[in-house]
């Protein structure tokens, strides 16, 4: 069974559309993250939730809104998609918020905005 | 502002030899460092970490060295195996934040 899963794996859409990416972890972890890996291969943190509470919110456009319905899920909704949103989005989870807590990553969602 | 740099985008090594992957950082507040490995179409997986109170940490074939004065860390893989072929990301963090700062990765190819 996959520890951290993401759906969909691939997403091709038109500019201006709204889309969501879902993430689920079955590790019993309290903390979940969204990362973006852009075309230059930078892997950057976007958001982090601990027990459904937002604890990290990097400088991300308001068009991106994370939602955590429960500890096991952290979804990412993106409004009015732009060309620059094309990237690979990774979800991750960890037992807690301490930096020494290993983060476990999902397989990524490849988003292409046309 | 790239606080964690991996200046070698790729590295090729013969099977059985040592692979050395390098990482430099600029933020002196970083006190915890990690290496992640990534295969194509998969997410990064944790490999090894080191706290700033140490200068070396070993786990099997993998050793991470930390030189705080030079703000440099390296990952040694001995002996290298074809299954080690992957992209290796260095990451750093400080205990004042909850986040990792990743480098751009080094693609290692181990030749059989």
PDB file of C-alpha atoms in Angstrom:
ATOM      1  CA  UNK A   1       0.000   0.000   0.000  1.00  0.00           C
ATOM      2  CA  UNK A   2       1.274   3.437  -0.931  1.00  0.00           C
ATOM      3  CA  UNK A   3       2.106   5.496   2.172  1.00  0.00           C
ATOM      4  CA  UNK A   4       1.513   8.905   0.569  1.00  0.00           C
ATOM      5  CA  UNK A   5      -0.675   8.930  -2.517  1.00  0.00           C
ATOM      6  CA  UNK A   6      -1.655  11.737  -4.845  1.00  0.00           C
ATOM      7  CA  UNK A   7      -4.362  12.021  -7.485  1.00  0.00           C
ATOM      8  CA  UNK A   8      -4.194  12.628 -10.317  1.00  0.00           C
ATOM      9  CA  UNK A   9      -0.666  11.721 -11.401  1.00  0.00           C
ATOM     10  CA  UNK A  10      -0.951  13.833 -14.534  1.00  0.00           C
ATOM     11  CA  UNK A  11      -3.095  16.884 -15.164  1.00  0.00           C
ATOM     12  CA  UNK A  12      -3.268  18.786 -18.441  1.00  0.00           C
ATOM     13  CA  UNK A  13      -5.550  21.789 -18.482  1.00  0.00           C
ATOM     14  CA  UNK A  14      -6.184  25.154 -20.075  1.00  0.00           C
ATOM     15  CA  UNK A  15      -5.225  28.535 -18.671  1.00  0.00           C
ATOM     16  CA  UNK A  16      -7.933  30.037 -16.529  1.00  0.00           C
ATOM     17  CA  UNK A  17      -9.349  26.720 -15.338  1.00  0.00           C
ATOM     18  CA  UNK A  18      -9.686  25.684 -11.692  1.00  0.00           C
ATOM     19  CA  UNK A  19      -8.265  22.339 -10.618  1.00  0.00           C
ATOM     20  CA  UNK A  20      -7.649  20.317  -7.462  1.00  0.00           C
ATOM     21  CA  UNK A  21      -4.966  17.824  -6.490  1.00  0.00           C
ATOM     22  CA  UNK A  22      -5.676  15.368  -3.700  1.00  0.00           C
ATOM     23  CA  UNK A  23      -3.251  13.870  -1.215  1.00  0.00           C
ATOM     24  CA  UNK A  24      -3.773  11.107   1.310  1.00  0.00           C
ATOM     25  CA  UNK A  25      -1.374   9.493   3.760  1.00  0.00           C
ATOM     26  CA  UNK A  26      -1.951   6.256   5.651  1.00  0.00           C
ATOM     27  CA  UNK A  27       1.022   6.611   7.992  1.00  0.00           C
ATOM     28  CA  UNK A  28      -0.913   8.161  10.858  1.00  0.00           C
ATOM     29  CA  UNK A  29       1.175  11.317  10.578  1.00  0.00           C
ATOM     30  CA  UNK A  30       0.082  14.659  12.027  1.00  0.00           C
ATOM     31  CA  UNK A  31       1.866  16.935   9.557  1.00  0.00           C
ATOM     32  CA  UNK A  32       1.423  17.276   5.811  1.00  0.00           C
ATOM     33  CA  UNK A  33       3.085  19.461   3.180  1.00  0.00           C
ATOM     34  CA  UNK A  34       2.778  20.651  -0.386  1.00  0.00           C
ATOM     35  CA  UNK A  35       5.913  21.265  -2.431  1.00  0.00           C
ATOM     36  CA  UNK A  36       6.336  22.620  -5.956  1.00  0.00           C
ATOM     37  CA  UNK A  37       9.169  21.530  -8.240  1.00  0.00           C
ATOM     38  CA  UNK A  38       9.510  23.979 -11.107  1.00  0.00           C
ATOM     39  CA  UNK A  39      11.241  23.648 -14.464  1.00  0.00           C
ATOM     40  CA  UNK A  40      14.580  24.568 -12.891  1.00  0.00           C
ATOM     41  CA  UNK A  41      14.158  21.608 -10.533  1.00  0.00           C
ATOM     42  CA  UNK A  42      13.850  23.730  -7.398  1.00  0.00           C
ATOM     43  CA  UNK A  43      11.773  21.841  -4.840  1.00  0.00           C
ATOM     44  CA  UNK A  44      10.089  24.501  -2.705  1.00  0.00           C
ATOM     45  CA  UNK A  45       7.730  24.254   0.233  1.00  0.00           C
ATOM     46  CA  UNK A  46       4.355  25.876  -0.339  1.00  0.00           C
ATOM     47  CA  UNK A  47       2.223  24.943   2.658  1.00  0.00           C
ATOM     48  CA  UNK A  48       2.282  22.797   5.744  1.00  0.00           C
ATOM     49  CA  UNK A  49      -0.531  21.664   8.010  1.00  0.00           C
ATOM     50  CA  UNK A  50      -0.251  20.143  11.443  1.00  0.00           C
ATOM     51  CA  UNK A  51      -3.391  18.499  12.822  1.00  0.00           C
ATOM     52  CA  UNK A  52      -5.430  20.343  10.195  1.00  0.00           C
ATOM     53  CA  UNK A  53      -3.923  23.708  11.183  1.00  0.00           C
ATOM     54  CA  UNK A  54      -1.891  25.780   8.728  1.00  0.00           C
ATOM     55  CA  UNK A  55       1.658  26.253  10.049  1.00  0.00           C
ATOM     56  CA  UNK A  56       3.657  27.176   6.952  1.00  0.00           C
ATOM     57  CA  UNK A  57       2.355  29.443   4.241  1.00  0.00           C
ATOM     58  CA  UNK A  58       5.129  30.527   1.917  1.00  0.00           C
ATOM     59  CA  UNK A  59       4.795  33.382  -0.527  1.00  0.00           C
ATOM     60  CA  UNK A  60       2.299  31.646  -2.748  1.00  0.00           C
ATOM     61  CA  UNK A  61      -0.368  33.399  -4.858  1.00  0.00           C
ATOM     62  CA  UNK A  62      -3.843  33.501  -3.336  1.00  0.00           C
ATOM     63  CA  UNK A  63      -5.015  31.364  -6.246  1.00  0.00           C
ATOM     64  CA  UNK A  64      -3.541  28.402  -4.360  1.00  0.00           C
ATOM     65  CA  UNK A  65      -5.641  27.224  -1.438  1.00  0.00           C
ATOM     66  CA  UNK A  66      -4.860  24.151   0.627  1.00  0.00           C
ATOM     67  CA  UNK A  67      -7.620  22.334   2.449  1.00  0.00           C
ATOM     68  CA  UNK A  68      -7.200  19.714   5.142  1.00  0.00           C
ATOM     69  CA  UNK A  69     -10.498  17.941   5.884  1.00  0.00           C
ATOM     70  CA  UNK A  70      -8.723  15.627   8.327  1.00  0.00           C
ATOM     71  CA  UNK A  71      -5.196  14.698   9.388  1.00  0.00           C
ATOM     72  CA  UNK A  72      -4.843  12.113   6.649  1.00  0.00           C
ATOM     73  CA  UNK A  73      -5.734  14.412   3.759  1.00  0.00           C
ATOM     74  CA  UNK A  74      -4.332  17.643   2.372  1.00  0.00           C
ATOM     75  CA  UNK A  75      -5.784  18.832  -0.904  1.00  0.00           C
ATOM     76  CA  UNK A  76      -4.554  21.673  -3.080  1.00  0.00           C
ATOM     77  CA  UNK A  77      -6.989  23.768  -5.059  1.00  0.00           C
ATOM     78  CA  UNK A  78      -5.706  26.117  -7.737  1.00  0.00           C
ATOM     79  CA  UNK A  79      -7.919  28.841  -9.225  1.00  0.00           C
ATOM     80  CA  UNK A  80      -7.431  30.599 -12.560  1.00  0.00           C
ATOM     81  CA  UNK A  81      -4.498  28.476 -13.639  1.00  0.00           C
ATOM     82  CA  UNK A  82      -1.582  30.247 -15.337  1.00  0.00           C
ATOM     83  CA  UNK A  83       1.188  28.970 -17.601  1.00  0.00           C
ATOM     84  CA  UNK A  84       3.709  29.445 -14.770  1.00  0.00           C
ATOM     85  CA  UNK A  85       1.809  26.994 -12.594  1.00  0.00           C
ATOM     86  CA  UNK A  86       3.092  24.155 -14.765  1.00  0.00           C
ATOM     87  CA  UNK A  87       5.269  22.085 -12.443  1.00  0.00           C
ATOM     88  CA  UNK A  88       5.380  18.874 -10.464  1.00  0.00           C
ATOM     89  CA  UNK A  89       3.549  19.147  -7.149  1.00  0.00           C
ATOM     90  CA  UNK A  90       4.595  16.835  -4.343  1.00  0.00           C
ATOM     91  CA  UNK A  91       2.682  16.094  -1.202  1.00  0.00           C
ATOM     92  CA  UNK A  92       4.586  14.901   1.867  1.00  0.00           C
ATOM     93  CA  UNK A  93       3.868  13.945   5.456  1.00  0.00           C
ATOM     94  CA  UNK A  94       5.789  13.582   8.694  1.00  0.00           C
ATOM     95  CA  UNK A  95       5.043  12.371  12.191  1.00  0.00           C
ATOM     96  CA  UNK A  96       5.402  15.852  13.606  1.00  0.00           C
ATOM     97  CA  UNK A  97       6.649  19.337  12.836  1.00  0.00           C
ATOM     98  CA  UNK A  98      10.216  18.984  14.099  1.00  0.00           C
ATOM     99  CA  UNK A  99      12.810  19.268  11.383  1.00  0.00           C
ATOM    100  CA  UNK A 100      14.277  15.937  12.402  1.00  0.00           C
ATOM    101  CA  UNK A 101      11.000  14.208  11.590  1.00  0.00           C
ATOM    102  CA  UNK A 102      11.507  12.458   8.273  1.00  0.00           C
ATOM    103  CA  UNK A 103       9.250  13.683   5.513  1.00  0.00           C
ATOM    104  CA  UNK A 104       7.701  11.030   3.271  1.00  0.00           C
ATOM    105  CA  UNK A 105       6.830  12.152  -0.221  1.00  0.00           C
ATOM    106  CA  UNK A 106       4.107  11.143  -2.614  1.00  0.00           C
ATOM    107  CA  UNK A 107       4.874  10.312  -6.267  1.00  0.00           C
ATOM    108  CA  UNK A 108       4.032  13.787  -7.512  1.00  0.00           C
ATOM    109  CA  UNK A 109       1.366  15.298  -9.754  1.00  0.00           C
ATOM    110  CA  UNK A 110       2.606  16.632 -13.077  1.00  0.00           C
ATOM    111  CA  UNK A 111       0.560  19.687 -13.982  1.00  0.00           C
ATOM    112  CA  UNK A 112       0.757  21.162 -17.465  1.00  0.00           C
ATOM    113  CA  UNK A 113      -1.124  24.361 -18.162  1.00  0.00           C
ATOM    114  CA  UNK A 114      -1.651  25.128 -21.849  1.00  0.00           C
TER     115      UNK A 114
ATOM    116  CA  UNK B   1      18.141  33.518  -3.333  1.00  0.00           C
ATOM    117  CA  UNK B   2      19.479  29.990  -3.528  1.00  0.00           C
ATOM    118  CA  UNK B   3      20.513  29.043  -0.017  1.00  0.00           C
ATOM    119  CA  UNK B   4      21.358  25.429  -0.864  1.00  0.00           C
ATOM    120  CA  UNK B   5      23.400  24.738  -3.974  1.00  0.00           C
ATOM    121  CA  UNK B   6      24.353  21.571  -5.756  1.00  0.00           C
ATOM    122  CA  UNK B   7      26.698  22.794  -8.434  1.00  0.00           C
ATOM    123  CA  UNK B   8      27.108  19.499 -10.262  1.00  0.00           C
ATOM    124  CA  UNK B   9      23.935  18.676 -12.177  1.00  0.00           C
ATOM    125  CA  UNK B  10      25.234  15.210 -13.049  1.00  0.00           C
ATOM    126  CA  UNK B  11      27.879  12.654 -12.130  1.00  0.00           C
ATOM    127  CA  UNK B  12      28.878   9.321 -13.680  1.00  0.00           C
ATOM    128  CA  UNK B  13      30.752   6.683 -11.704  1.00  0.00           C
ATOM    129  CA  UNK B  14      31.810   3.123 -12.400  1.00  0.00           C
ATOM    130  CA  UNK B  15      30.151   0.383 -10.396  1.00  0.00           C
ATOM    131  CA  UNK B  16      32.179  -0.465  -7.287  1.00  0.00           C
ATOM    132  CA  UNK B  17      33.853   2.945  -7.111  1.00  0.00           C
ATOM    133  CA  UNK B  18      33.084   5.795  -4.747  1.00  0.00           C
ATOM    134  CA  UNK B  19      30.440   8.397  -5.609  1.00  0.00           C
ATOM    135  CA  UNK B  20      30.873  11.814  -3.999  1.00  0.00           C
ATOM    136  CA  UNK B  21      28.017  14.275  -4.216  1.00  0.00           C
ATOM    137  CA  UNK B  22      28.527  17.813  -2.973  1.00  0.00           C
ATOM    138  CA  UNK B  23      26.307  20.481  -1.510  1.00  0.00           C
ATOM    139  CA  UNK B  24      27.013  24.039  -0.363  1.00  0.00           C
ATOM    140  CA  UNK B  25      24.833  26.287   1.744  1.00  0.00           C
ATOM    141  CA  UNK B  26      24.891  29.960   2.615  1.00  0.00           C
ATOM    142  CA  UNK B  27      22.706  30.278   5.713  1.00  0.00           C
ATOM    143  CA  UNK B  28      24.778  29.867   8.892  1.00  0.00           C
ATOM    144  CA  UNK B  29      21.564  29.253  10.849  1.00  0.00           C
ATOM    145  CA  UNK B  30      21.079  25.864   9.195  1.00  0.00           C
ATOM    146  CA  UNK B  31      21.692  23.130  11.743  1.00  0.00           C
ATOM    147  CA  UNK B  32      20.179  20.030  10.211  1.00  0.00           C
ATOM    148  CA  UNK B  33      20.962  18.554   6.827  1.00  0.00           C
ATOM    149  CA  UNK B  34      19.538  15.716   4.802  1.00  0.00           C
ATOM    150  CA  UNK B  35      19.973  13.806   1.593  1.00  0.00           C
ATOM    151  CA  UNK B  36      17.030  12.510  -0.386  1.00  0.00           C
ATOM    152  CA  UNK B  37      17.126  10.171  -3.360  1.00  0.00           C
ATOM    153  CA  UNK B  38      14.644  10.348  -6.221  1.00  0.00           C
ATOM    154  CA  UNK B  39      13.903   7.836  -8.952  1.00  0.00           C
ATOM    155  CA  UNK B  40      11.982   8.909 -12.095  1.00  0.00           C
ATOM    156  CA  UNK B  41       8.214   9.241 -11.635  1.00  0.00           C
ATOM    157  CA  UNK B  42       8.560   8.770  -7.862  1.00  0.00           C
ATOM    158  CA  UNK B  43       8.742  11.164  -4.950  1.00  0.00           C
ATOM    159  CA  UNK B  44      11.989  11.820  -3.083  1.00  0.00           C
ATOM    160  CA  UNK B  45      12.852   9.276  -0.384  1.00  0.00           C
ATOM    161  CA  UNK B  46      14.897  10.011   2.708  1.00  0.00           C
ATOM    162  CA  UNK B  47      18.426   8.654   2.648  1.00  0.00           C
ATOM    163  CA  UNK B  48      20.520  10.032   5.492  1.00  0.00           C
ATOM    164  CA  UNK B  49      20.744  13.090   7.727  1.00  0.00           C
ATOM    165  CA  UNK B  50      23.235  14.895   9.927  1.00  0.00           C
ATOM    166  CA  UNK B  51      22.916  17.390  12.737  1.00  0.00           C
ATOM    167  CA  UNK B  52      25.323  20.311  12.980  1.00  0.00           C
ATOM    168  CA  UNK B  53      26.748  18.935  16.217  1.00  0.00           C
ATOM    169  CA  UNK B  54      28.325  16.120  14.194  1.00  0.00           C
ATOM    170  CA  UNK B  55      30.726  16.139  11.284  1.00  0.00           C
ATOM    171  CA  UNK B  56      30.021  12.634  10.017  1.00  0.00           C
ATOM    172  CA  UNK B  57      27.157  10.193   9.903  1.00  0.00           C
ATOM    173  CA  UNK B  58      27.229   6.698   8.409  1.00  0.00           C
ATOM    174  CA  UNK B  59      24.511   4.333   7.336  1.00  0.00           C
ATOM    175  CA  UNK B  60      25.761   1.297   5.501  1.00  0.00           C
ATOM    176  CA  UNK B  61      27.271   2.326   2.188  1.00  0.00           C
ATOM    177  CA  UNK B  62      26.227   5.948   2.701  1.00  0.00           C
ATOM    178  CA  UNK B  63      28.212   8.527   4.676  1.00  0.00           C
ATOM    179  CA  UNK B  64      27.467  12.208   4.994  1.00  0.00           C
ATOM    180  CA  UNK B  65      30.235  14.632   5.954  1.00  0.00           C
ATOM    181  CA  UNK B  66      29.581  18.140   7.243  1.00  0.00           C
ATOM    182  CA  UNK B  67      32.133  20.960   7.196  1.00  0.00           C
ATOM    183  CA  UNK B  68      30.451  23.832   9.011  1.00  0.00           C
ATOM    184  CA  UNK B  69      33.268  26.322   8.550  1.00  0.00           C
ATOM    185  CA  UNK B  70      33.119  25.801   4.784  1.00  0.00           C
ATOM    186  CA  UNK B  71      29.309  25.499   4.800  1.00  0.00           C
ATOM    187  CA  UNK B  72      29.700  22.331   2.804  1.00  0.00           C
ATOM    188  CA  UNK B  73      28.378  18.818   3.024  1.00  0.00           C
ATOM    189  CA  UNK B  74      29.003  15.770   0.933  1.00  0.00           C
ATOM    190  CA  UNK B  75      27.480  12.357   0.454  1.00  0.00           C
ATOM    191  CA  UNK B  76      29.780   9.409  -0.150  1.00  0.00           C
ATOM    192  CA  UNK B  77      28.462   6.158  -1.553  1.00  0.00           C
ATOM    193  CA  UNK B  78      30.864   3.229  -1.324  1.00  0.00           C
ATOM    194  CA  UNK B  79      30.745   0.979  -3.243  1.00  0.00           C
ATOM    195  CA  UNK B  80      28.444   2.472  -5.847  1.00  0.00           C
ATOM    196  CA  UNK B  81      25.853   0.143  -7.386  1.00  0.00           C
ATOM    197  CA  UNK B  82      23.751   0.517 -10.536  1.00  0.00           C
ATOM    198  CA  UNK B  83      20.628   0.741  -8.344  1.00  0.00           C
ATOM    199  CA  UNK B  84      22.059   3.929  -6.853  1.00  0.00           C
ATOM    200  CA  UNK B  85      21.447   5.704 -10.162  1.00  0.00           C
ATOM    201  CA  UNK B  86      18.985   8.449  -9.244  1.00  0.00           C
ATOM    202  CA  UNK B  87      18.758  12.164  -8.551  1.00  0.00           C
ATOM    203  CA  UNK B  88      20.125  13.115  -5.136  1.00  0.00           C
ATOM    204  CA  UNK B  89      18.799  16.195  -3.362  1.00  0.00           C
ATOM    205  CA  UNK B  90      20.541  17.911  -0.513  1.00  0.00           C
ATOM    206  CA  UNK B  91      18.304  19.776   1.970  1.00  0.00           C
ATOM    207  CA  UNK B  92      18.924  21.994   4.967  1.00  0.00           C
ATOM    208  CA  UNK B  93      16.872  23.393   7.798  1.00  0.00           C
ATOM    209  CA  UNK B  94      17.173  25.258  11.056  1.00  0.00           C
ATOM    210  CA  UNK B  95      15.351  24.457  14.263  1.00  0.00           C
ATOM    211  CA  UNK B  96      13.632  27.848  14.185  1.00  0.00           C
ATOM    212  CA  UNK B  97      11.527  26.866  11.192  1.00  0.00           C
ATOM    213  CA  UNK B  98       9.555  23.850  10.175  1.00  0.00           C
ATOM    214  CA  UNK B  99      10.810  23.683   6.634  1.00  0.00           C
ATOM    215  CA  UNK B 100      13.490  22.167   4.447  1.00  0.00           C
ATOM    216  CA  UNK B 101      15.344  24.146   1.794  1.00  0.00           C
ATOM    217  CA  UNK B 102      16.288  21.864  -1.078  1.00  0.00           C
ATOM    218  CA  UNK B 103      19.068  22.049  -3.633  1.00  0.00           C
ATOM    219  CA  UNK B 104      18.376  21.434  -7.312  1.00  0.00           C
ATOM    220  CA  UNK B 105      19.718  17.898  -7.274  1.00  0.00           C
ATOM    221  CA  UNK B 106      22.582  15.933  -8.802  1.00  0.00           C
ATOM    222  CA  UNK B 107      21.817  13.117 -11.216  1.00  0.00           C
ATOM    223  CA  UNK B 108      24.059  10.141 -10.429  1.00  0.00           C
ATOM    224  CA  UNK B 109      24.602   7.457 -13.014  1.00  0.00           C
ATOM    225  CA  UNK B 110      26.425   4.329 -11.906  1.00  0.00           C
ATOM    226  CA  UNK B 111      27.803   2.445 -14.881  1.00  0.00           C
ATOM    227  CA  UNK B 112      27.875  -1.350 -14.789  1.00  0.00           C
TER     228      UNK B 112
END
